[in-house]
Structure formats: structure tokens, C-alpha cells
Coordinates of N, CA, C and O in Angstrom, one line a residue:
X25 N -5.0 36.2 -7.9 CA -4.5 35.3 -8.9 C -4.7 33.9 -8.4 O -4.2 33.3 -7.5
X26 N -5.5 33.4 -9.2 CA -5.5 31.7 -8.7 C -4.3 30.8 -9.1 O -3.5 30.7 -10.0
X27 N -4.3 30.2 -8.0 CA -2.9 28.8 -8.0 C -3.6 27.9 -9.1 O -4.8 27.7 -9.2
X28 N -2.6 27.2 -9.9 CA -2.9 26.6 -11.2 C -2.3 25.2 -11.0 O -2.4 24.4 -11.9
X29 N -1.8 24.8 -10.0 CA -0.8 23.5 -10.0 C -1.9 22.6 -8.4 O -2.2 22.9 -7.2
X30 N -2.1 21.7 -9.1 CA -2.8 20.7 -7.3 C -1.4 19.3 -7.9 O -0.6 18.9 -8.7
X31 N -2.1 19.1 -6.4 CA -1.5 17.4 -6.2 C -3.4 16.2 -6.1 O -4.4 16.6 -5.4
X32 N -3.2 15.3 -6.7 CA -4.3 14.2 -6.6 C -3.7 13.1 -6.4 O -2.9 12.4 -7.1
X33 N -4.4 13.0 -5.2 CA -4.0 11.6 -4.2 C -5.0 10.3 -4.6 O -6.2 10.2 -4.3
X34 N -4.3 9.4 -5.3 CA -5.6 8.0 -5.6 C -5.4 7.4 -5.0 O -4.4 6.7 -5.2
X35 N -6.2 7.1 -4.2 CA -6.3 5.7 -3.4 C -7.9 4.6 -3.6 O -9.1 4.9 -3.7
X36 N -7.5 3.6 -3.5 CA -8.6 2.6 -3.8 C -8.2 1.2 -3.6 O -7.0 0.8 -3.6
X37 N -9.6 0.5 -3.5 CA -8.8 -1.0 -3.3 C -8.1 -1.6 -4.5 O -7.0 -2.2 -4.3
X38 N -8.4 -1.6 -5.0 CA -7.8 -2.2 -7.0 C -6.5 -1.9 -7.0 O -5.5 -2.7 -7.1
X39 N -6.6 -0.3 -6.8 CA -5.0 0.4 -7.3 C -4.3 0.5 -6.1 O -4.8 0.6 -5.0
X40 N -2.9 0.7 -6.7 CA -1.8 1.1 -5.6 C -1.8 2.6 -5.3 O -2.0 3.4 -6.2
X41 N -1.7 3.0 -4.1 CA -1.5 4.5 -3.7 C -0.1 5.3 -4.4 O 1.1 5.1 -4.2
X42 N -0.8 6.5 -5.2 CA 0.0 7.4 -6.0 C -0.4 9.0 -5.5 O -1.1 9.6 -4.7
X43 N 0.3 9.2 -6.4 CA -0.5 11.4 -6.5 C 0.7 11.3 -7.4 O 1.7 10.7 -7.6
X44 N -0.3 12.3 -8.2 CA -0.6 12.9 -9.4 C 0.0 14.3 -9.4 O 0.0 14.7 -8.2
X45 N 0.6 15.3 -10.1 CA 1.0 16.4 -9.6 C 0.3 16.9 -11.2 O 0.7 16.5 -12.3
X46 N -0.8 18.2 -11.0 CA -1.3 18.6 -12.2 C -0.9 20.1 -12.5 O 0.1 20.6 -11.8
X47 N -1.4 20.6 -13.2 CA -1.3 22.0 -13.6 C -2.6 22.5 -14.4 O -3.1 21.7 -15.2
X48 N -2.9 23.3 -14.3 CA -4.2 23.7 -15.0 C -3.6 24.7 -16.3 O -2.9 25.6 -16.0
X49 N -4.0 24.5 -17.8 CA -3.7 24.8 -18.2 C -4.8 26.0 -19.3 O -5.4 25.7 -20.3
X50 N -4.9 27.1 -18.8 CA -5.9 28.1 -19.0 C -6.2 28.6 -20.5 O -7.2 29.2 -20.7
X51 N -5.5 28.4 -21.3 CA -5.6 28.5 -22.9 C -6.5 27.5 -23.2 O -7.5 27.5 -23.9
X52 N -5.7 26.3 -22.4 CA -6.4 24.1 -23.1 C -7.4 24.7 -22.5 O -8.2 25.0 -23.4
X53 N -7.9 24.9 -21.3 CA -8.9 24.5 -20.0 C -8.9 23.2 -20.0 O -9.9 22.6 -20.4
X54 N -7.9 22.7 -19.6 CA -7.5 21.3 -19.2 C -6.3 21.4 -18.4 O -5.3 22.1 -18.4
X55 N -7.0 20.2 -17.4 CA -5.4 19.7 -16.1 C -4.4 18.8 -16.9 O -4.8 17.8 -17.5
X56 N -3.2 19.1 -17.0 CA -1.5 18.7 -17.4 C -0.8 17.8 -16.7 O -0.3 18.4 -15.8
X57 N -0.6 16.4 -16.6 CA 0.0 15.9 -15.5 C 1.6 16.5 -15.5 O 2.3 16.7 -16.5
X58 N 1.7 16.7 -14.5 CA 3.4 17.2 -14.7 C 4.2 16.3 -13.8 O 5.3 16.7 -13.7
X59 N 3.9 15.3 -13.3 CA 4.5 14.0 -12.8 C 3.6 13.1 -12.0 O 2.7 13.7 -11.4
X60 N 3.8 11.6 -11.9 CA 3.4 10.7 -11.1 C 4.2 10.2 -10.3 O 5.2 9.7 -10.8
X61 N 4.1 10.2 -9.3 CA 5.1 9.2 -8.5 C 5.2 7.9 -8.8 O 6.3 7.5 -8.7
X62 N 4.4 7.1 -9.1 CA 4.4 5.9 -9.6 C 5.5 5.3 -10.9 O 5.8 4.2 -11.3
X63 N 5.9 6.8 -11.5 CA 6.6 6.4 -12.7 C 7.9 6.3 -12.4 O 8.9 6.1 -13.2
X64 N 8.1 6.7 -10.7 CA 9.7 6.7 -10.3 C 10.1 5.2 -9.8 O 9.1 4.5 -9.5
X65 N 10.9 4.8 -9.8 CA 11.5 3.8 -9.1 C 11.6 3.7 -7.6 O 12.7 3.8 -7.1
X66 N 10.1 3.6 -6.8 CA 10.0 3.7 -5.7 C 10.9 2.6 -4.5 O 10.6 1.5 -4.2
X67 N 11.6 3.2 -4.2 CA 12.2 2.2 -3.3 C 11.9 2.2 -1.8 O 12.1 3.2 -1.2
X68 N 11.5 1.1 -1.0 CA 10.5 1.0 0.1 C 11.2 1.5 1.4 O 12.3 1.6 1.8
X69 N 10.1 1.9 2.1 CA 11.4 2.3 2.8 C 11.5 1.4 4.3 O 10.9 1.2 5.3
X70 N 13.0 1.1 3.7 CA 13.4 -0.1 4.6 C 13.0 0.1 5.9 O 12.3 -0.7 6.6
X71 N 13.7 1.4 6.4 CA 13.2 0.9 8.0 C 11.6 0.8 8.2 O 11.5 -0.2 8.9
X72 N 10.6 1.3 7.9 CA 9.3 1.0 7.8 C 8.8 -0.8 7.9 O 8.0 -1.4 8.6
X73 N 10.0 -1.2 6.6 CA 9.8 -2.7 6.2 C 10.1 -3.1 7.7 O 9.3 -3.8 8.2
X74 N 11.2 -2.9 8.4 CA 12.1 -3.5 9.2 C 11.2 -3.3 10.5 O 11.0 -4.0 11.5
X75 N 10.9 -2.3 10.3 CA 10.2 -2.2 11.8 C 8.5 -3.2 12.1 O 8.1 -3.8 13.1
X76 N 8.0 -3.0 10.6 CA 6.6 -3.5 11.0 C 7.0 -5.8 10.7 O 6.6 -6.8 11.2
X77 N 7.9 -5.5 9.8 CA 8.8 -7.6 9.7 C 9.2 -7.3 11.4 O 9.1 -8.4 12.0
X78 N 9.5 -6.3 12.4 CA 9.8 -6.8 13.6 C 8.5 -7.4 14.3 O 8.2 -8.6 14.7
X79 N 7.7 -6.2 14.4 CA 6.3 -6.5 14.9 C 5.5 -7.4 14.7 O 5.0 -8.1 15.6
X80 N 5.2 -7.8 13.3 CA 4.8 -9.2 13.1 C 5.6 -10.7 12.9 O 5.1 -11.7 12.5
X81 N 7.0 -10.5 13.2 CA 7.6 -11.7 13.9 C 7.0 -12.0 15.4 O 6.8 -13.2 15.8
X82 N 6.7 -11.0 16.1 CA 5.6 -11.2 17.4 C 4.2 -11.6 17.3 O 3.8 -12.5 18.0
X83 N 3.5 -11.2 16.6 CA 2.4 -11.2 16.5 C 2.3 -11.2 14.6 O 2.5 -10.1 14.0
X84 N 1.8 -12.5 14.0 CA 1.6 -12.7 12.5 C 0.6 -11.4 11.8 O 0.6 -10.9 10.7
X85 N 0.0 -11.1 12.8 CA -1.4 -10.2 12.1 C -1.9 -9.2 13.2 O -2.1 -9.4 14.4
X86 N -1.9 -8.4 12.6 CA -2.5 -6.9 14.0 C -3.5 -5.9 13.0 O -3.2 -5.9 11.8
X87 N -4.5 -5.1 13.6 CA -5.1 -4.4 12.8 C -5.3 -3.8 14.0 O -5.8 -4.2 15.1
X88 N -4.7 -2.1 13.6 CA -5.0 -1.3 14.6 C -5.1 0.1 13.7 O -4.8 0.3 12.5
X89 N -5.6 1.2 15.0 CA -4.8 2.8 13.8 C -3.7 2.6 14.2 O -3.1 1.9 15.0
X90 N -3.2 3.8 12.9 CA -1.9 4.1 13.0 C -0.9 5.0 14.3 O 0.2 5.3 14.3
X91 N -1.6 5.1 15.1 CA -0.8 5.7 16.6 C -0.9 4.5 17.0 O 0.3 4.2 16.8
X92 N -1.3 3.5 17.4 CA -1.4 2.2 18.4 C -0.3 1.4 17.4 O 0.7 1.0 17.9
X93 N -0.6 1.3 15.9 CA 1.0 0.4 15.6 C 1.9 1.4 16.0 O 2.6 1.0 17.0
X94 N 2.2 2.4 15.7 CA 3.2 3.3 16.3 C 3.6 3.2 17.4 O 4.8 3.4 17.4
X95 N 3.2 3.0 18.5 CA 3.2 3.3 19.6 C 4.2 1.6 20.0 O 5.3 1.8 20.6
X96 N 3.7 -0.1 19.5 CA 4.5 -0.8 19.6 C 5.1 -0.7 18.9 O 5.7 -1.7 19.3
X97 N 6.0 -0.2 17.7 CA 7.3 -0.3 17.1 C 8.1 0.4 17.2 O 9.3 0.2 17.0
X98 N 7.4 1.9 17.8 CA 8.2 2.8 18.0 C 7.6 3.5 19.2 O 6.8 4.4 19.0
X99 N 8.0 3.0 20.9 CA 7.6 3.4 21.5 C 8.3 4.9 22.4 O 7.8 5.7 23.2
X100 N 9.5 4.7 21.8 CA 10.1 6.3 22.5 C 10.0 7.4 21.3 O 10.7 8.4 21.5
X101 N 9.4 7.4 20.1 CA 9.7 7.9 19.3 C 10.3 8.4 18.9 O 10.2 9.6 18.6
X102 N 11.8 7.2 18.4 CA 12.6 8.1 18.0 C 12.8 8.1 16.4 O 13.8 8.5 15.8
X103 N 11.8 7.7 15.7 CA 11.9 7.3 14.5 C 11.5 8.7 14.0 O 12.2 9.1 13.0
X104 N 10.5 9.7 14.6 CA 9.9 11.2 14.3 C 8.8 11.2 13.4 O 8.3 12.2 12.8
X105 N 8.4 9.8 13.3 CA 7.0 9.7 12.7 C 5.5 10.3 13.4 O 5.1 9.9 14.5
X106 N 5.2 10.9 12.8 CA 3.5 11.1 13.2 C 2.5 10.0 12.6 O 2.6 9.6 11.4
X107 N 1.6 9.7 13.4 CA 0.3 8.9 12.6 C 0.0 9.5 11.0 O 0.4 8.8 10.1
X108 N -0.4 10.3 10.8 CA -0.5 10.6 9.9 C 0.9 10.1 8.3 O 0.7 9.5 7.2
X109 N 2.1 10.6 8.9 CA 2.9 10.6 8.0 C 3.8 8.9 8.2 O 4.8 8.5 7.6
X110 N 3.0 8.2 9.1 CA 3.4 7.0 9.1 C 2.4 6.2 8.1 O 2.9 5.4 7.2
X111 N 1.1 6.3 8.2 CA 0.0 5.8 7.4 C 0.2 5.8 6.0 O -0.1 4.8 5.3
X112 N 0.8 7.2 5.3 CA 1.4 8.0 4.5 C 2.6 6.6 3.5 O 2.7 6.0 2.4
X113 N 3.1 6.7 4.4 CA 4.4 5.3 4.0 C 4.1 3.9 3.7 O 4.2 3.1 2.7
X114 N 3.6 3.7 5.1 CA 2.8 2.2 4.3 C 2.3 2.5 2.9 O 2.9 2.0 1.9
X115 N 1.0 3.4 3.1 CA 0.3 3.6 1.6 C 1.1 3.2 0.4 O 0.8 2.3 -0.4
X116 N 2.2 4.0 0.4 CA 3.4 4.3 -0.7 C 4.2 2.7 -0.6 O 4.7 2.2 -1.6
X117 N 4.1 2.4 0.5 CA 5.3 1.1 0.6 C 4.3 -0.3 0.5 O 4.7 -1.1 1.3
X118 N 2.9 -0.7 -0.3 CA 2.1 -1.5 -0.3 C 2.7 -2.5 -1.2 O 2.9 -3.7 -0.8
X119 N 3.0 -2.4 -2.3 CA 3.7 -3.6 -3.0 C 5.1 -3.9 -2.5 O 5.5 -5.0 -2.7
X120 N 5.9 -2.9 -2.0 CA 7.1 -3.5 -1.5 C 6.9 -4.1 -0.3 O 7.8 -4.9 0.0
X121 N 5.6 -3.8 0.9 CA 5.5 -4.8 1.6 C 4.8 -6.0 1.4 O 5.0 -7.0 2.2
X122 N 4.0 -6.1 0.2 CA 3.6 -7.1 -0.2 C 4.5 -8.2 -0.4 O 4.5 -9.2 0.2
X123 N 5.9 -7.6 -2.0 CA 6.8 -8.1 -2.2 C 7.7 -8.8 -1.2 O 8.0 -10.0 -1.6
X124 N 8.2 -8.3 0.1 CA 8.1 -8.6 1.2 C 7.8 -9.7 2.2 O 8.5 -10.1 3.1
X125 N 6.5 -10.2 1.9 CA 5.8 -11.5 2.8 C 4.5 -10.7 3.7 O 3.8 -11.3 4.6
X126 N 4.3 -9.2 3.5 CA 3.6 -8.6 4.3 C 2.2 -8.0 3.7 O 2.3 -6.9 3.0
X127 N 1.1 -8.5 3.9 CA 0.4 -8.1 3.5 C -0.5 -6.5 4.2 O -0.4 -6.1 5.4
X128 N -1.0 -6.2 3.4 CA -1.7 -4.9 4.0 C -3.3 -4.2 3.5 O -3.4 -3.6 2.5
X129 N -4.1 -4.4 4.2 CA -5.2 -3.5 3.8 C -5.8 -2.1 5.2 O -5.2 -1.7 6.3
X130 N -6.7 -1.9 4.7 CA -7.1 -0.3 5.2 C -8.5 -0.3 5.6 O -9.2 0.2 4.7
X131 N -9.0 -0.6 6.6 CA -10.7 -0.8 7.2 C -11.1 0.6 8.0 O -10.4 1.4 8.6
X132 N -12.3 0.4 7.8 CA -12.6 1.8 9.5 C -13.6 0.8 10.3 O -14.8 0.6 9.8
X133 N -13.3 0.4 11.2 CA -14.5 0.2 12.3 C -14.4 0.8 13.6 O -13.5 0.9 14.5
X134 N -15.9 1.3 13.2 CA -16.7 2.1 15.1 C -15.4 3.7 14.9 O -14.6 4.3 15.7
X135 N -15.8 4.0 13.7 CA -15.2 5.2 13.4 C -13.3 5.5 13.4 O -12.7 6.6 13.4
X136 N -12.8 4.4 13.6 CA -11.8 4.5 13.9 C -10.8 3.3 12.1 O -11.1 2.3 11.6
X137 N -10.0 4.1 11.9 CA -9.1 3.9 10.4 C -8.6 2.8 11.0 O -8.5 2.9 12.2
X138 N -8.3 1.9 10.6 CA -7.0 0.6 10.6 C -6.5 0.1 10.1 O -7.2 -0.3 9.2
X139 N -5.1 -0.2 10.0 CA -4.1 -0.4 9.0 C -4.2 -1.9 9.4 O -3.7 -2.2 10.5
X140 N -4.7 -2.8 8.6 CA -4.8 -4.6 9.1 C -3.1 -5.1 8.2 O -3.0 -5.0 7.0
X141 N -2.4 -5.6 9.0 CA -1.1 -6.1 8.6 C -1.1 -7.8 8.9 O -1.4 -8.3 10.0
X142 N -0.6 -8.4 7.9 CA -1.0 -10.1 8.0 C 0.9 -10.4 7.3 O 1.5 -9.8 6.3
X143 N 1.4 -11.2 7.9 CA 2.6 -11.6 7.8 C 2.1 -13.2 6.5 O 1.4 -14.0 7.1
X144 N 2.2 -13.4 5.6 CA 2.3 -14.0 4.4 C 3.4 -15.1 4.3 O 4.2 -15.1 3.4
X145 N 3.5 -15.9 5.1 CA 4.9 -17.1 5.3 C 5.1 -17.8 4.0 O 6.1 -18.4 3.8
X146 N 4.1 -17.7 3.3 CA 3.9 -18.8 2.0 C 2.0 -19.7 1.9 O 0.9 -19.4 2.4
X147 N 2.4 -20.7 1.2 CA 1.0 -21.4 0.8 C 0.7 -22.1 2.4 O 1.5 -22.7 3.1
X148 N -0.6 -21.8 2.9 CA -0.8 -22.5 4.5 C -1.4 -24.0 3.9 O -1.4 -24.9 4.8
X149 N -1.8 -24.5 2.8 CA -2.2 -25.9 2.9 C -1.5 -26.4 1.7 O -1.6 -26.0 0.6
X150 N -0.3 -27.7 2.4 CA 0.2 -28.1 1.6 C -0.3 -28.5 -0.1 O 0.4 -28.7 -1.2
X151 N -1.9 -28.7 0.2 CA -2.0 -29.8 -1.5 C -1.8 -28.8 -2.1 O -1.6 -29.0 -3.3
X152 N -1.6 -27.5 -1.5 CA -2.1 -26.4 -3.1 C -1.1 -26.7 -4.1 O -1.4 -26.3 -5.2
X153 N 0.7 -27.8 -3.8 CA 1.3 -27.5 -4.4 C 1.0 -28.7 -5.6 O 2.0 -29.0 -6.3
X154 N -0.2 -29.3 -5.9 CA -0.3 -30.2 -6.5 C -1.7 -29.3 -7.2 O -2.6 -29.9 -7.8
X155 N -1.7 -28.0 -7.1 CA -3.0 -27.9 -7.4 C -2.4 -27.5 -9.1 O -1.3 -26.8 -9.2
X156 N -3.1 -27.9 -10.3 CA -2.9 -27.3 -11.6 C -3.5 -26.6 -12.0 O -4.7 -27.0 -11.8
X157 N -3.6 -25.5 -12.7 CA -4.4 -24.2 -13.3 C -4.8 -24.7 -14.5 O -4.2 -25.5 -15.2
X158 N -6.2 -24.2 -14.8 CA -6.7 -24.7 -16.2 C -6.2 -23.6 -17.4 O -5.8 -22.6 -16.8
X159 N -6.1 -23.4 -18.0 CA -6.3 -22.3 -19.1 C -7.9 -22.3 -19.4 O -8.7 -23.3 -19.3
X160 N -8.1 -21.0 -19.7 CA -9.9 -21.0 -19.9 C -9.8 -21.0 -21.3 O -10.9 -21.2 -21.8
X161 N -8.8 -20.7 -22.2 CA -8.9 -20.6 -23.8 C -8.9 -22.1 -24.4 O -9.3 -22.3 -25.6
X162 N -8.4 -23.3 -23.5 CA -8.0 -24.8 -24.1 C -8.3 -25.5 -22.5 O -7.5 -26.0 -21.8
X163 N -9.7 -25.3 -22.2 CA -10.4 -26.7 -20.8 C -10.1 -27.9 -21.4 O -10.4 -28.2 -22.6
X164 N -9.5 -28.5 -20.5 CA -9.2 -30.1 -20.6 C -10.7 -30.9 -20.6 O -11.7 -30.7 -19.8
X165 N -10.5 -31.7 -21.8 CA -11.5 -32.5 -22.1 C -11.7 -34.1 -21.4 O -10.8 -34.9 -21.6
X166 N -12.7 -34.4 -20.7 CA -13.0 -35.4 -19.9 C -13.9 -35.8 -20.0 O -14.7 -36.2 -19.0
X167 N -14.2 -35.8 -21.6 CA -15.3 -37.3 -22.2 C -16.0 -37.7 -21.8 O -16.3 -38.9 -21.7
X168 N -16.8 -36.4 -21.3 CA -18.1 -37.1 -20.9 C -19.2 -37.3 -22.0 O -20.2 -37.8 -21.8

């Protein structure tokens, strides 16, 4: 008897990281979403936040895998995180660390995954706060 129910994991630069939980539906011959996680009220998970705002109060920006951040934030491991199920969290916690002041993306160099974390203080060059946005539907007119 075949299993009729998967999970689909999306991940990409554009979008935020979700899964999908489907069902196959053998009468339709069509997949059924039977929930998103994205439609829940994800709440971040603080110690995650707290631990990696510790690490980059030391150091603003680190890009490493996920065992080497692990290893400075959580060096006796008592948190019971694995690489894997730590990578897992970020993924899920990207706009609440964004929200946050913490930025996050996801590289591979020389075969090796890296989670690049950049601490976000605000605007780094003061004029920006003089800078004004155009509207592209009404460009200001300068008679030439």
C-alpha cells in the first residue's frame, strides 16, 4: 500500500523557509495541501535569537557551518542541538531574526554549507537620512 501524505520543504532566496504538508488524493490524482506552517503564527525561537544577538555582540558578522557556530554559542552542549536541527531553526527563525537587527543568508564554499550572520545596527551612512524616494507613477519635474 503506498503512503499518500509527504511533507515539501521550500527553500530559496526570494522566499522565506516553509513545508508544506500534502496528501495525495487518488480519485482527484492531485496533491491536497493539508497545512503550511507559514499560516501559523510563528513565534521565533527566542533562545536561538538570544544566543546568536550573544555571538554577534562579539563579533558583528561570522559565516561559518552550522557545527563551528554551534560549537561558539553552545560550547558544552547543553542546548541539545545538532547541526542539522540547529540550521533547521534559523531557516524557520529568518524574518524574526531579520525583524531582530540580524541578518541571515546561506552560501556553500569549497563544499562546505554556511550560515553568513551580519548584525544590522541601522543605516551605516548618515546622509541616507536626507535621502528622498521618488514615486515612479509621478517623477518630479526639473525643467529641463
Amino acid at each position: 500500500m503506498m503512503e499518500n501524505t509527504a511533507t515539501l520543504y521550500c527553500t530559496g532566496r526570494d522566499i522565506p523557509y516553509r513545508e508544506l504538508a500534502l496528501e495525495f488524493d487518488g480519485e482527484d490524482h492531485v496533491w491536497k495541501q493539508l497545512s503550511d506552517d507559514c499560516e501559523q503564527k510563528e513565534q521565533p525561537n527566542e533562545r536561538i535569537l538570544f544566543l546568536l544577538s550573544e555571538l554577534l555582540r562579539r563579533q558583528p558578522e561570522i559565516s561559518a557551518p552550522a557545527k563551528a557556530l554551534l560549537e561558539k554559542i553552545d560550547p558544552a552542549g547543553t542546548e541539545g542541538l545538532t547541526p542539522n536541527s540547529f540550521s533547521h531553526r534559523i531557516r524557520k527563525s529568518v524574518d524574526a531574526l531579520r525583524r531582530n537587527g540580524i541578518t541571515v543568508s546561506f552560501r556553500k564554499s569549497n563544499g562546505d554549507r554556511l550560515i553568513c550572520l551580519k548584525r544590522v545596527d541601522g543605516v551605516d551612512d548618515p546622509a541616507a537620512g536626507n535621502i528622498v524616494t521618488i514615486d515612479p507613477e509621478n517623477p518630479p519635474y526639473f525643467g529641463v
